[in-house]
Amino acid sequence: MTAPTAIDAIRAAFQADLSTIATAQDLQSVRDRYLGRKQGQVAALMKSMAGAAPADRPALGKAANVLKREIDAALTLRRETLEATARPVGSVDVTLPGRELPFGRRHPLTLIREQVESIFEAMGFEILQGPQVEDDHHNFEALNMPPDHPARDMQDTFYLERPMPGGGDGSARPATLLRTHTSGMQIRYMESHEPPVRIIAPGLVYRRDTPDLTHSPMFMQVEGLLVGEAVTMADLKGTLIGFLRRFFDADTRVMFRPSFFPYTEPSAEVFISCVFCGGDGCAVCKQTGWLEILGCGMVHPAVFEAVGYDPERYTGWAFGLGIDRVALLKYRVEDIRLFYDNDLRLLEQFPQ
Amino acid sequence: MRILVSWLQELVELPVGPAGAGPAGPTNIAELADALTMRGFEVGAVEPWPVAEGAPPDAVLDLEITTNRPDCLSVFGIAREVGTIYAADCRLPEIESAVAADQDAPLAISIDDADLCPRYVGALADVEVGPSPRWLAARLEAADVRPINNVVDVTNYVMLELGQPMHAFDLAKLAGPEIRVRRAADGERIRTLDGVERTLQPQMLTIADAQQPQAIAGVMGGADSEVGDATRTIVLEAAYFNPISVRRTSKRLALSTDASFRFERGADVLAPLTAIARARHLLKAIGAGRARGAIVDCFPAPPDPIVVRLRHHRLGHVLGQTVDPSFVAPTLTRLGFAPRSERNGESPVWRVTVPSFRVDVNREEDLIEEVARHHGYERLPTTFPALTRPPQAAGDWRPRDQTVRRLLTGCGFSEAITYGFIEREAALAVHEDASDLVALSNPLSEKGAVLRPSLIPGLVDSLIHNRRRERQDIRLFELGSRFRQGDGETPSLALALTGAARAQHWTGAERKSDLFDLTGALTRLAEGFGVHAAFEADTTRALVPGRTARIQLTIGADTTPVGWVGQLDPALASRRGLPGAHEVYVAEIDLRSLTLEAFARLRAAPVPRHPSIVRDLSLEIDDALPAARVRDTIRTAAGPALVSVREVDRYQGSDVATGAVSLSVRLTFRASDRTLTDAEVQTATDRVVSALEQAHSAKLR
């Protein structure tokens, strides 16, 4: 067999072997077969050239070297390709989804409530919880709303068919109604504590409103009360502005406007610059740029008299905030009733 | 309260509108509306009102009047506020000039119940009934009052203008020129202007003639003496009625009118005479009639005006800002008060006579509010109240509730909040004792007839709500109050679950939830409070027998039953609307049983320094024998070196006798002071095996 023919034969055989390489071991055995120092076919070819005509040797040698480089390059390329696609022993497909672990959520009203609580807690307020069934004294009379007072119409009330044990544990007078606000707890606290008072009372309250987008016969409220010897309406403004800017946004603008509540005087309604349009006017704020957010005022002296505080010595302020309303605004939920459907498609949008 | 700006301008010297802007006044109606809003009279809407060509623009202000300000349920009342805002003068509308008092009374008025009616003013007028002039009808229409005829319209006009409700009777239909203000006789009847025949009760005040009631005082007139086209002479009425009496009558009859709305909030006891004089003037001015005889004023005991002290330093003390004393007296004067300086100087004091129309003012704070409103809340500074004692921690309920939420959300349960009232049937399904239920006397509907005696019905309804919306796997919990006549309002915790405990995943098939998912969660909950939960087979209402357990918490040596866990009766679930035959598991526990006390007393035990030794036992026991009994026997027999017992397999099959079960338990032994020897562990294990044989006829497999 002439040398060029032998070179072509090796080249053809190599090409066939190359295509069968699937693993690093295959690659090594092909490399040994062709480029091995002793057994390799290229080495054998070099040796066989000793028998060729001296004149042909340089050309043959050159051709053999070309073949050697060709094989080497092809194997190197093949090795790189192999390495690129190789998976380590025990490897897994990391893109498959992980196992689902339990993940429950707190109710959005709880989230808002806890945020409110923690801001007031940082301002030194004690957090109280009171009973949802109340007696007339704690819900109305002690709050300057005697029977037949027209202001009672502002809070249409659910009454019990017959009295039940009151005060949560039956220690208080019998309960006759569902509380329309959490103020009863403030009365209870003042009845048993001397000033200074610095409390908030969050909880569920009930009003006999027909349900619609913004009304629910049960909703969550938080009320605050501060009483001391030199507590002023300026303090009320400062505290509530501080709270609202921390809760919503440091740039929130706050407006206080005269209003009426039987248990505070002077009374105010508080508005914040619309969280949707920033105050430019939109459908939510009815183009006013403002959203009503809470009611407040200086505690009416009649309330202090009802709990045995000296209204000449002590002044104080109170506020009430609807947690549902804040949640509707903050999370842009469209219908208050969704909070009580407990639809997981809503709940699962909120953090744990 | 809807009023026309042009009407307002008749009663207060105020240039409004681009055409007539004055230096002290608002430059346009929107500005006026803003100013009123910022003084406590929210203008909900400003509706442009058509005007004649060339006339200044007009609008209807839709004002919200708070319940304490009945004096502002009138154009004049608002005019007074506007006059105060812009330091502009108000003027009363024209009234009939005084009629000589020595004339014979054309009308006999007697008040039987002066407590309910301290003043009644009546007068006669001869009338020609017909339609009102256009301008007058338009003003009524702007206020959403329907024009009827000139006589009735005049009474309504005066009510809107001055706030004094009025009424007109047809004299010819009364039993003579005599008015008796008296309580109704029991069962007395009257057909009111709305055509409804009403039965009166003795505490209701009526305006009667010599024979029968012709009006329900302060609420509505009677149809029998209604003014109609044929009316020739009318009796005009303007009176003051006791607010509580009117409110009660109005509520009992479920009849609220413009008149009752004003009277129950408190009318002006000095207004009736002016109102009658104004009405007779108007009747004449519009050509509807003319006065006949004198006005009869029955006012046996005019009250003394209220006088309230206002201290300048108290004003500053409440507001947190010193208000210029020269602002105070003029502001009160414009509002109708009569302040008299009692002390001048740095800290003045005023004795302020309260006008009769300000029924809301009777103490110093009321005056402070008046000054503050007109001073402007926006001008008050913002300060922060100093803490004068260390802040107090919230009650134990708060860390408790937070811990429950953290633990249960970690177990995959999401928090629900459901209504405090539920259907009676839903309550009875879980709570047998109907007399223990707390019913509402005025529920919105049957769906909320009783307060929940348990959180389970509401939570199950929420679960079903989700199940009906393509949601298969549901875990919910709720923290809340439950209500019973017997033990009052108590805090409770309920859990509900259905569907898969483990969803289908590429690593394996889904696993259906069962009772042990819920007892597992409860076990975790108990551990989170540092206590131990145990479950004892028992039965209770609404839960499937054989799949129900009483939950017990062990705290130290005490074991307390705290609630129930089990599979919800499928028939009940289906009645509540659960589709298909899905198993639902529920639990409820008394929240008061969970306290963080165990952790308050926590002292860390040393970490074990010696290795433990594990022994597995496979036992064949009676299928009906609770695992808890086996565990108890093992614990008692094994001695102090046993640190845990764990059931690792439970198996029934062909190689296990019928009625028996193979239970494998893993015992872990360890001593705190040394490494146990095999011999020691073997002795203990032998004791366990023989105790199990003796107590339960257990066989070692």
Coordinates of C-alpha atoms in Angstrom, one line a residue, chain B residues 340-670:
Chain B
R340 CA -70.0 90.4 78.3
S341 CA -66.6 91.0 79.6
E342 CA -66.2 89.8 83.2
R343 CA -62.5 90.3 83.5
N344 CA -60.2 92.2 81.1
G345 CA -56.5 92.2 80.8
E346 CA -54.0 89.5 79.9
S347 CA -56.4 86.6 80.6
P348 CA -60.0 87.9 80.0
V349 CA -63.1 86.1 81.0
W350 CA -66.5 86.6 79.3
R351 CA -70.0 85.8 80.5
V352 CA -71.7 84.7 77.4
T353 CA -75.5 84.6 77.0
V354 CA -76.5 81.8 74.7
P355 CA -79.2 82.5 72.2
S356 CA -82.2 80.3 72.3
F357 CA -81.5 78.7 68.9
R358 CA -78.2 77.3 70.1
V359 CA -79.6 74.3 71.8
D360 CA -76.1 72.6 71.5
V361 CA -74.3 75.2 73.7
N362 CA -74.5 74.9 77.5
R363 CA -70.9 74.8 78.7
E364 CA -67.5 76.3 78.2
E365 CA -66.2 73.6 75.7
D366 CA -69.1 74.4 73.4
L367 CA -67.9 78.0 73.2
I368 CA -64.3 76.9 72.7
E369 CA -65.5 74.9 69.8
E370 CA -67.3 77.9 68.3
V371 CA -64.1 80.0 68.6
A372 CA -61.9 77.2 67.3
R373 CA -64.1 76.6 64.2
H374 CA -63.9 80.2 63.2
H375 CA -60.3 80.6 64.2
G376 CA -59.5 77.7 61.9
Y377 CA -58.2 74.2 62.8
E378 CA -55.6 74.6 60.1
R379 CA -54.0 77.5 62.2
L380 CA -53.5 75.3 65.3
P381 CA -49.8 74.2 65.7
T382 CA -48.8 70.6 65.7
T383 CA -47.1 69.3 68.9
F384 CA -46.4 65.9 70.4
P385 CA -47.7 65.0 73.8
A386 CA -45.0 64.2 76.4
L387 CA -44.9 60.8 78.0
T388 CA -45.3 61.2 81.7
R389 CA -44.9 57.6 82.7
P390 CA -43.4 54.5 81.1
P391 CA -45.5 52.9 78.4
Q392 CA -47.5 49.9 79.5
A393 CA -47.4 46.6 77.7
A394 CA -50.5 45.3 75.9
G395 CA -52.5 42.5 77.6
D396 CA -51.5 38.8 77.3
W397 CA -54.1 38.4 74.5
R398 CA -51.8 40.2 72.1
P399 CA -48.7 38.0 72.1
R400 CA -51.1 35.1 72.4
D401 CA -53.0 36.0 69.2
Q402 CA -49.8 36.9 67.4
T403 CA -48.3 33.5 68.3
V404 CA -51.4 31.7 67.1
R405 CA -51.2 33.5 63.8
R406 CA -47.6 32.8 63.4
L407 CA -47.9 29.1 64.2
L408 CA -51.0 28.5 62.1
T409 CA -49.9 30.4 59.0
G410 CA -46.7 28.3 59.3
C411 CA -48.9 25.2 59.1
G412 CA -50.5 26.5 55.9
F413 CA -53.7 27.9 57.4
S414 CA -54.9 31.4 56.3
E415 CA -56.7 33.7 58.5
A416 CA -60.4 34.3 58.0
I417 CA -62.7 36.9 59.6
T418 CA -66.3 36.0 59.5
Y419 CA -69.4 37.8 60.7
G420 CA -70.4 37.7 64.4
F421 CA -73.9 36.9 63.6
I422 CA -75.1 33.8 61.7
E423 CA -78.3 31.9 60.7
R424 CA -80.2 30.3 63.6
E425 CA -80.2 27.0 61.8
A426 CA -76.4 27.1 61.3
A427 CA -76.0 27.9 65.0
L428 CA -78.2 25.1 66.1
A429 CA -76.4 22.6 63.9
V430 CA -73.3 23.0 66.1
H431 CA -74.9 24.0 69.4
E432 CA -78.0 22.1 70.5
D433 CA -79.2 24.3 73.3
A434 CA -81.4 26.9 71.6
S435 CA -82.0 28.7 74.9
D436 CA -78.2 29.4 75.1
L437 CA -78.2 31.2 71.7
V438 CA -78.0 35.0 71.8
A439 CA -80.6 36.4 69.3
L440 CA -80.7 39.9 67.8
S441 CA -84.0 41.7 68.2
N442 CA -83.4 43.7 64.9
P443 CA -81.2 41.5 62.6
L444 CA -80.7 42.8 59.0
S445 CA -81.9 39.4 57.8
E446 CA -82.4 35.8 58.9
K447 CA -78.8 35.2 57.8
G448 CA -77.6 37.1 60.8
A449 CA -80.3 36.2 63.3
V450 CA -78.2 35.0 66.2
L451 CA -74.7 35.7 67.5
R452 CA -72.4 32.8 66.8
P453 CA -72.1 30.3 69.6
S454 CA -69.1 28.8 67.8
L455 CA -66.7 30.0 65.1
I456 CA -67.2 26.7 63.2
P457 CA -70.3 27.6 61.2
G458 CA -68.8 30.8 59.8
L459 CA -65.5 29.2 59.0
V460 CA -67.2 26.3 57.3
D461 CA -69.2 28.7 55.2
S462 CA -65.9 30.4 54.2
L463 CA -64.4 27.1 53.3
I464 CA -67.4 26.2 51.2
H465 CA -67.2 29.6 49.5
N466 CA -63.7 28.8 48.4
R467 CA -64.6 25.2 47.5
R468 CA -67.3 26.5 45.2
R469 CA -64.8 28.6 43.4
E470 CA -62.5 25.9 42.0
R471 CA -60.4 25.8 45.1
Q472 CA -59.7 22.2 46.2
D473 CA -57.2 22.5 49.0
I474 CA -58.3 24.8 51.8
R475 CA -57.0 25.5 55.2
L476 CA -58.5 28.3 57.2
F477 CA -58.5 29.5 60.8
E478 CA -60.2 32.3 62.7
L479 CA -59.6 34.0 66.0
G480 CA -62.7 35.6 67.4
S481 CA -65.4 35.9 70.0
R482 CA -68.3 33.5 70.4
F483 CA -71.4 34.3 72.3
R484 CA -73.6 32.3 74.6
Q485 CA -76.3 33.3 77.1
G486 CA -74.6 30.9 79.6
D487 CA -71.0 32.0 79.6
G488 CA -71.1 35.2 77.8
E489 CA -68.6 36.3 75.2
T490 CA -65.4 34.2 75.1
P491 CA -62.4 34.2 72.8
S492 CA -62.2 31.2 70.5
L493 CA -60.0 29.7 67.8
A494 CA -61.4 27.5 65.0
L495 CA -59.7 25.6 62.2
A496 CA -61.1 24.0 59.1
L497 CA -59.5 22.1 56.3
T498 CA -60.3 20.1 53.2
G499 CA -58.6 18.8 50.1
A500 CA -55.0 17.6 49.7
A501 CA -52.5 17.8 52.5
R502 CA -49.8 17.5 49.8
A503 CA -50.6 18.6 46.3
Q504 CA -49.7 16.5 43.3
H505 CA -46.1 17.1 42.5
W506 CA -43.6 15.6 40.0
T507 CA -42.0 13.8 43.0
G508 CA -45.2 12.0 43.9
A509 CA -48.9 11.8 44.0
E510 CA -51.1 14.0 46.1
R511 CA -52.1 13.0 49.6
K512 CA -55.6 13.7 50.9
S513 CA -56.0 15.5 54.1
D514 CA -57.3 13.5 57.1
L515 CA -57.9 14.0 60.8
F516 CA -54.2 13.6 61.5
D517 CA -53.4 16.7 59.5
L518 CA -55.6 18.7 61.9
T519 CA -54.4 17.0 65.1
G520 CA -50.9 17.6 63.8
A521 CA -51.5 21.3 63.4
L522 CA -53.1 21.3 66.9
T523 CA -50.0 19.5 68.3
R524 CA -47.8 22.1 66.7
L525 CA -50.0 24.9 68.1
A526 CA -49.7 23.4 71.6
E527 CA -45.9 23.0 71.2
G528 CA -45.8 26.7 70.2
F529 CA -47.2 27.5 73.6
G530 CA -44.9 25.1 75.4
V531 CA -47.7 22.7 76.3
H532 CA -48.7 19.2 75.2
A533 CA -51.8 18.3 73.2
A534 CA -53.6 15.0 73.6
F535 CA -56.7 13.6 71.8
E536 CA -59.3 11.3 73.3
A537 CA -62.0 9.7 71.3
D538 CA -65.4 11.3 72.1
T539 CA -68.5 12.5 70.4
T540 CA -70.1 15.9 69.9
R541 CA -72.7 17.5 67.8
A542 CA -72.0 18.0 64.1
L543 CA -68.9 15.8 64.1
V544 CA -68.7 12.3 62.7
P545 CA -68.6 9.7 65.6
G546 CA -65.4 7.6 65.5
R547 CA -63.6 10.5 63.8
T548 CA -64.0 13.0 66.7
A549 CA -61.7 13.7 69.6
R550 CA -61.8 15.9 72.6
I551 CA -58.6 18.1 72.7
Q552 CA -56.8 18.2 75.9
L553 CA -53.9 20.3 76.9
T554 CA -51.4 19.2 79.5
I555 CA -49.7 21.9 81.4
G556 CA -47.4 20.5 84.1
A557 CA -49.5 17.9 85.9
D558 CA -52.8 19.4 84.8
T559 CA -54.8 18.1 81.9
T560 CA -57.6 20.3 80.7
P561 CA -60.2 19.7 78.0
V562 CA -60.1 22.7 75.7
G563 CA -62.1 21.8 72.6
W564 CA -63.0 19.5 69.8
V565 CA -61.5 18.2 66.6
G566 CA -63.1 15.9 64.1
Q567 CA -64.6 15.3 60.7
L568 CA -67.6 17.6 60.0
D569 CA -70.9 15.7 59.5
P570 CA -71.0 15.3 55.6
A571 CA -74.8 15.8 55.7
L572 CA -74.3 19.1 57.4
A573 CA -71.5 20.2 55.1
S574 CA -73.7 19.4 52.1
R575 CA -76.7 21.3 53.6
R576 CA -74.4 24.3 53.9
G577 CA -73.6 24.0 50.2
L578 CA -70.4 22.0 50.0
P579 CA -70.4 20.4 46.5
G580 CA -69.4 16.7 46.2
A581 CA -68.4 14.4 49.0
H582 CA -65.3 16.1 50.3
E583 CA -64.1 15.4 53.8
V584 CA -64.0 18.5 55.9
Y585 CA -62.2 18.5 59.2
V586 CA -62.8 21.2 61.9
A587 CA -61.5 22.0 65.3
E588 CA -62.4 24.7 67.9
I589 CA -60.6 25.5 71.1
D590 CA -61.1 27.9 73.9
L591 CA -58.5 30.5 73.3
R592 CA -58.2 31.3 77.0
S593 CA -56.5 27.9 77.4
L594 CA -53.5 29.1 75.4
T595 CA -51.1 31.2 77.4
L596 CA -47.4 31.9 77.0
E597 CA -46.9 31.2 80.6
A598 CA -44.8 28.1 80.0
F599 CA -42.3 30.2 78.2
A600 CA -42.4 33.0 80.8
R601 CA -41.1 30.4 83.2
L602 CA -38.7 28.8 80.7
R603 CA -35.3 27.7 82.0
A604 CA -33.1 26.0 79.4
A605 CA -32.3 22.3 80.2
P606 CA -28.7 21.1 79.6
V607 CA -28.1 19.8 76.1
P608 CA -27.7 15.9 76.4
R609 CA -24.1 14.9 76.6
H610 CA -24.5 11.2 76.4
P611 CA -25.7 9.1 73.4
S612 CA -29.1 7.6 73.3
I613 CA -30.0 4.0 72.5
V614 CA -33.0 3.1 70.3
R615 CA -35.1 0.0 70.4
D616 CA -37.9 -0.8 68.0
L617 CA -40.8 -3.1 69.2
S618 CA -43.4 -4.6 66.8
L619 CA -46.5 -5.5 68.8
E620 CA -49.7 -7.2 67.9
I621 CA -52.5 -5.6 69.8
D622 CA -56.3 -5.4 69.8
D623 CA -57.3 -3.1 66.9
A624 CA -59.6 -1.1 69.2
L625 CA -56.9 -0.4 71.8
P626 CA -56.0 3.3 71.6
A627 CA -52.3 4.0 70.9
A628 CA -52.4 6.4 73.8
R629 CA -53.0 3.5 76.2
V630 CA -50.0 1.6 74.8
R631 CA -47.9 4.7 75.1
D632 CA -49.0 5.2 78.7
T633 CA -48.1 1.6 79.6
I634 CA -44.7 1.9 78.0
R635 CA -43.9 5.1 79.8
T636 CA -44.9 3.8 83.1
A637 CA -43.0 0.5 82.7
A638 CA -39.8 1.8 81.1
G639 CA -38.5 3.9 83.9
P640 CA -36.8 7.3 83.8
A641 CA -34.3 6.4 81.1
L642 CA -37.0 6.4 78.4
V643 CA -37.0 9.8 76.7
S644 CA -39.4 9.2 73.9
V645 CA -41.9 6.8 72.4
R646 CA -42.9 7.1 68.8
E647 CA -45.3 5.0 66.7
V648 CA -43.4 4.3 63.5
D649 CA -45.8 1.8 61.8
R650 CA -49.3 0.6 62.0
Y651 CA -50.3 -2.3 59.9
Q652 CA -53.1 -4.8 59.3
G653 CA -52.7 -7.7 56.9
S654 CA -53.0 -11.4 56.2
D655 CA -50.2 -12.1 58.7
V656 CA -52.0 -10.2 61.5
A657 CA -54.9 -11.9 63.4
T658 CA -58.4 -10.6 62.6
G659 CA -59.4 -7.8 65.0
A660 CA -55.7 -7.1 65.8
V661 CA -53.2 -4.7 64.5
S662 CA -49.5 -4.6 64.2
L663 CA -48.1 -1.5 65.9
S664 CA -44.4 -0.7 65.8
V665 CA -43.0 1.7 68.3
R666 CA -39.6 3.2 68.7
L667 CA -38.3 3.7 72.2
T668 CA -35.4 6.0 72.8
F669 CA -33.4 5.7 76.0
R670 CA -30.9 8.1 77.4

